[in-house]
Structure formats: structure tokens, C-alpha cells
């Protein structure tokens, strides 16, 4: 769960306030983030 949070939710100051996923080109809405979080929880 921490890896998901770190890569998809938490903005990084070294990336100008973007998440690593956003830098890679994945732009999710808050609803999209919640959907991926739910899937990650189910897979655990």
C-alpha cells in the first residue's frame, strides 16, 4: 500500500509537486486514484 501511495498519491517536491505516475504520463482523477487503490487492496 505504501508503494501505491508513494507513486500515485503523494506529490514529490523534487518532481515539482507531481507524483511519479504523473511524471510518467499517467494523470488520474481523485476517483481514478481511489479505483486503483481499491484494486490494490483486493490484490493484497
PDB file of N, CA and C in Angstrom:
ATOM      1  N   UNK A   1       0.815  -1.181   0.000  1.00  0.00           N
ATOM      2  CA  UNK A   1       0.000   0.000   0.000  1.00  0.00           C
ATOM      3  C   UNK A   1       0.873   1.265   0.000  1.00  0.00           C
ATOM      4  N   UNK A   2       2.010   1.194   0.711  1.00  0.00           N
ATOM      5  CA  UNK A   2       2.886   2.362   0.743  1.00  0.00           C
ATOM      6  C   UNK A   2       3.411   2.681  -0.653  1.00  0.00           C
ATOM      7  N   UNK A   3       3.755   1.650  -1.418  1.00  0.00           N
ATOM      8  CA  UNK A   3       4.278   1.870  -2.771  1.00  0.00           C
ATOM      9  C   UNK A   3       3.228   2.553  -3.632  1.00  0.00           C
ATOM     10  N   UNK A   4       1.977   2.131  -3.520  1.00  0.00           N
ATOM     11  CA  UNK A   4       0.900   2.790  -4.272  1.00  0.00           C
ATOM     12  C   UNK A   4       0.789   4.252  -3.863  1.00  0.00           C
ATOM     13  N   UNK A   5       0.739   4.496  -2.560  1.00  0.00           N
ATOM     14  CA  UNK A   5       0.631   5.864  -2.057  1.00  0.00           C
ATOM     15  C   UNK A   5       1.802   6.709  -2.542  1.00  0.00           C
ATOM     16  N   UNK A   6       3.007   6.156  -2.447  1.00  0.00           N
ATOM     17  CA  UNK A   6       4.221   6.885  -2.814  1.00  0.00           C
ATOM     18  C   UNK A   6       4.250   7.230  -4.299  1.00  0.00           C
ATOM     19  N   UNK A   7       3.805   6.331  -5.140  1.00  0.00           N
ATOM     20  CA  UNK A   7       3.898   6.535  -6.586  1.00  0.00           C
ATOM     21  C   UNK A   7       2.685   7.203  -7.221  1.00  0.00           C
ATOM     22  N   UNK A   8       1.514   7.081  -6.619  1.00  0.00           N
ATOM     23  CA  UNK A   8       0.295   7.563  -7.263  1.00  0.00           C
ATOM     24  C   UNK A   8      -0.408   8.697  -6.528  1.00  0.00           C
ATOM     25  N   UNK A   9      -0.167   8.859  -5.238  1.00  0.00           N
ATOM     26  CA  UNK A   9      -0.925   9.839  -4.456  1.00  0.00           C
ATOM     27  C   UNK A   9      -0.046  10.970  -3.936  1.00  0.00           C
ATOM     28  N   UNK A  10       1.106  10.643  -3.411  1.00  0.00           N
ATOM     29  CA  UNK A  10       1.956  11.622  -2.731  1.00  0.00           C
ATOM     30  C   UNK A  10       2.731  12.495  -3.714  1.00  0.00           C
ATOM     31  N   UNK A  11       2.515  13.812  -3.685  1.00  0.00           N
ATOM     32  CA  UNK A  11       3.306  14.702  -4.534  1.00  0.00           C
ATOM     33  C   UNK A  11       4.732  14.808  -3.997  1.00  0.00           C
ATOM     34  N   UNK A  12       5.695  14.912  -4.893  1.00  0.00           N
ATOM     35  CA  UNK A  12       7.108  14.972  -4.519  1.00  0.00           C
ATOM     36  C   UNK A  12       7.655  16.355  -4.850  1.00  0.00           C
ATOM     37  N   UNK A  13       8.326  16.962  -3.892  1.00  0.00           N
ATOM     38  CA  UNK A  13       8.883  18.300  -4.120  1.00  0.00           C
ATOM     39  C   UNK A  13       9.971  18.268  -5.193  1.00  0.00           C
ATOM     40  N   UNK A  14      10.698  17.166  -5.284  1.00  0.00           N
ATOM     41  CA  UNK A  14      11.752  17.066  -6.291  1.00  0.00           C
ATOM     42  C   UNK A  14      11.189  16.907  -7.707  1.00  0.00           C
ATOM     43  N   UNK A  15       9.906  16.610  -7.807  1.00  0.00           N
ATOM     44  CA  UNK A  15       9.239  16.465  -9.106  1.00  0.00           C
ATOM     45  C   UNK A  15       8.277  17.622  -9.354  1.00  0.00           C
ATOM     46  N   UNK A  16       8.555  18.758  -8.735  1.00  0.00           N
ATOM     47  CA  UNK A  16       7.733  19.970  -8.869  1.00  0.00           C
ATOM     48  C   UNK A  16       6.286  19.743  -8.455  1.00  0.00           C
ATOM     49  N   UNK A  17       6.085  18.982  -7.381  1.00  0.00           N
ATOM     50  CA  UNK A  17       4.753  18.770  -6.845  1.00  0.00           C
ATOM     51  C   UNK A  17       3.941  17.705  -7.559  1.00  0.00           C
ATOM     52  N   UNK A  18       4.562  16.957  -8.452  1.00  0.00           N
ATOM     53  CA  UNK A  18       3.868  15.883  -9.163  1.00  0.00           C
ATOM     54  C   UNK A  18       4.188  14.539  -8.524  1.00  0.00           C
ATOM     55  N   UNK A  19       3.356  13.562  -8.809  1.00  0.00           N
ATOM     56  CA  UNK A  19       3.646  12.194  -8.381  1.00  0.00           C
ATOM     57  C   UNK A  19       4.499  11.523  -9.455  1.00  0.00           C
ATOM     58  N   UNK A  20       5.225  10.459  -9.110  1.00  0.00           N
ATOM     59  CA  UNK A  20       5.983   9.742 -10.130  1.00  0.00           C
ATOM     60  C   UNK A  20       5.094   9.247 -11.280  1.00  0.00           C
ATOM     61  N   UNK A  21       3.877   8.860 -10.978  1.00  0.00           N
ATOM     62  CA  UNK A  21       2.955   8.401 -12.022  1.00  0.00           C
ATOM     63  C   UNK A  21       2.625   9.533 -12.993  1.00  0.00           C
ATOM     64  N   UNK A  22       2.450  10.733 -12.471  1.00  0.00           N
ATOM     65  CA  UNK A  22       2.166  11.877 -13.334  1.00  0.00           C
ATOM     66  C   UNK A  22       3.363  12.205 -14.223  1.00  0.00           C
ATOM     67  N   UNK A  23       4.554  12.114 -13.668  1.00  0.00           N
ATOM     68  CA  UNK A  23       5.758  12.369 -14.450  1.00  0.00           C
ATOM     69  C   UNK A  23       5.866  11.341 -15.580  1.00  0.00           C
ATOM     70  N   UNK A  24       5.442  10.114 -15.315  1.00  0.00           N
ATOM     71  CA  UNK A  24       5.484   9.057 -16.325  1.00  0.00           C
ATOM     72  C   UNK A  24       4.364   9.204 -17.356  1.00  0.00           C
ATOM     73  N   UNK A  25       3.434  10.143 -17.142  1.00  0.00           N
ATOM     74  CA  UNK A  25       2.386  10.397 -18.119  1.00  0.00           C
ATOM     75  C   UNK A  25       1.005   9.903 -17.717  1.00  0.00           C
ATOM     76  N   UNK A  26       0.862   9.346 -16.518  1.00  0.00           N
ATOM     77  CA  UNK A  26      -0.432   8.856 -16.051  1.00  0.00           C
ATOM     78  C   UNK A  26      -1.096   9.939 -15.215  1.00  0.00           C
ATOM     79  N   UNK A  27      -2.161  10.506 -15.718  1.00  0.00           N
ATOM     80  CA  UNK A  27      -2.893  11.545 -14.989  1.00  0.00           C
ATOM     81  C   UNK A  27      -4.249  10.989 -14.582  1.00  0.00           C
ATOM     82  N   UNK A  28      -4.405  10.769 -13.276  1.00  0.00           N
ATOM     83  CA  UNK A  28      -5.646  10.208 -12.747  1.00  0.00           C
ATOM     84  C   UNK A  28      -6.420  11.267 -11.976  1.00  0.00           C
ATOM     85  N   UNK A  29      -7.730  11.168 -12.051  1.00  0.00           N
ATOM     86  CA  UNK A  29      -8.575  11.995 -11.198  1.00  0.00           C
ATOM     87  C   UNK A  29      -8.562  11.380  -9.801  1.00  0.00           C
ATOM     88  N   UNK A  30      -9.098  12.074  -8.829  1.00  0.00           N
ATOM     89  CA  UNK A  30      -9.191  11.502  -7.481  1.00  0.00           C
ATOM     90  C   UNK A  30     -10.002  10.214  -7.495  1.00  0.00           C
ATOM     91  N   UNK A  31     -11.035  10.169  -8.317  1.00  0.00           N
ATOM     92  CA  UNK A  31     -11.850   8.960  -8.424  1.00  0.00           C
ATOM     93  C   UNK A  31     -11.026   7.808  -9.013  1.00  0.00           C
ATOM     94  N   UNK A  32     -10.203   8.107 -10.007  1.00  0.00           N
ATOM     95  CA  UNK A  32      -9.344   7.094 -10.608  1.00  0.00           C
ATOM     96  C   UNK A  32      -8.326   6.555  -9.617  1.00  0.00           C
ATOM     97  N   UNK A  33      -7.765   7.442  -8.785  1.00  0.00           N
ATOM     98  CA  UNK A  33      -6.818   7.011  -7.754  1.00  0.00           C
ATOM     99  C   UNK A  33      -7.490   6.070  -6.768  1.00  0.00           C
ATOM    100  N   UNK A  34      -8.717   6.412  -6.374  1.00  0.00           N
ATOM    101  CA  UNK A  34      -9.449   5.565  -5.430  1.00  0.00           C
ATOM    102  C   UNK A  34      -9.747   4.196  -6.040  1.00  0.00           C
ATOM    103  N   UNK A  35     -10.038   4.172  -7.342  1.00  0.00           N
ATOM    104  CA  UNK A  35     -10.306   2.904  -8.012  1.00  0.00           C
ATOM    105  C   UNK A  35      -9.067   2.009  -7.997  1.00  0.00           C
ATOM    106  N   UNK A  36      -7.911   2.586  -8.338  1.00  0.00           N
ATOM    107  CA  UNK A  36      -6.677   1.808  -8.318  1.00  0.00           C
ATOM    108  C   UNK A  36      -6.310   1.378  -6.907  1.00  0.00           C
ATOM    109  N   UNK A  37      -6.576   2.226  -5.907  1.00  0.00           N
ATOM    110  CA  UNK A  37      -6.317   1.875  -4.519  1.00  0.00           C
ATOM    111  C   UNK A  37      -7.178   0.686  -4.107  1.00  0.00           C
ATOM    112  N   UNK A  38      -8.434   0.679  -4.512  1.00  0.00           N
ATOM    113  CA  UNK A  38      -9.328  -0.424  -4.200  1.00  0.00           C
ATOM    114  C   UNK A  38      -8.818  -1.716  -4.832  1.00  0.00           C
ATOM    115  N   UNK A  39      -8.387  -1.673  -6.058  1.00  0.00           N
ATOM    116  CA  UNK A  39      -7.851  -2.854  -6.729  1.00  0.00           C
ATOM    117  C   UNK A  39      -6.587  -3.341  -6.007  1.00  0.00           C
ATOM    118  N   UNK A  40      -5.733  -2.425  -5.599  1.00  0.00           N
ATOM    119  CA  UNK A  40      -4.513  -2.801  -4.888  1.00  0.00           C
ATOM    120  C   UNK A  40      -4.836  -3.485  -3.562  1.00  0.00           C
ATOM    121  N   UNK A  41      -5.868  -3.021  -2.878  1.00  0.00           N
ATOM    122  CA  UNK A  41      -6.271  -3.640  -1.618  1.00  0.00           C
ATOM    123  C   UNK A  41      -6.810  -5.037  -1.838  1.00  0.00           C
ATOM    124  N   UNK A  42      -7.554  -5.228  -2.920  1.00  0.00           N
ATOM    125  CA  UNK A  42      -8.135  -6.543  -3.206  1.00  0.00           C
ATOM    126  C   UNK A  42      -7.024  -7.540  -3.525  1.00  0.00           C
ATOM    127  N   UNK A  43      -5.988  -7.094  -4.238  1.00  0.00           N
ATOM    128  CA  UNK A  43      -4.913  -7.986  -4.630  1.00  0.00           C
ATOM    129  C   UNK A  43      -4.031  -8.399  -3.461  1.00  0.00           C
ATOM    130  N   UNK A  44      -4.063  -7.635  -2.377  1.00  0.00           N
ATOM    131  CA  UNK A  44      -3.283  -7.999  -1.201  1.00  0.00           C
ATOM    132  C   UNK A  44      -4.021  -9.058  -0.473  1.00  0.00           C
TER     133      UNK A  44
END
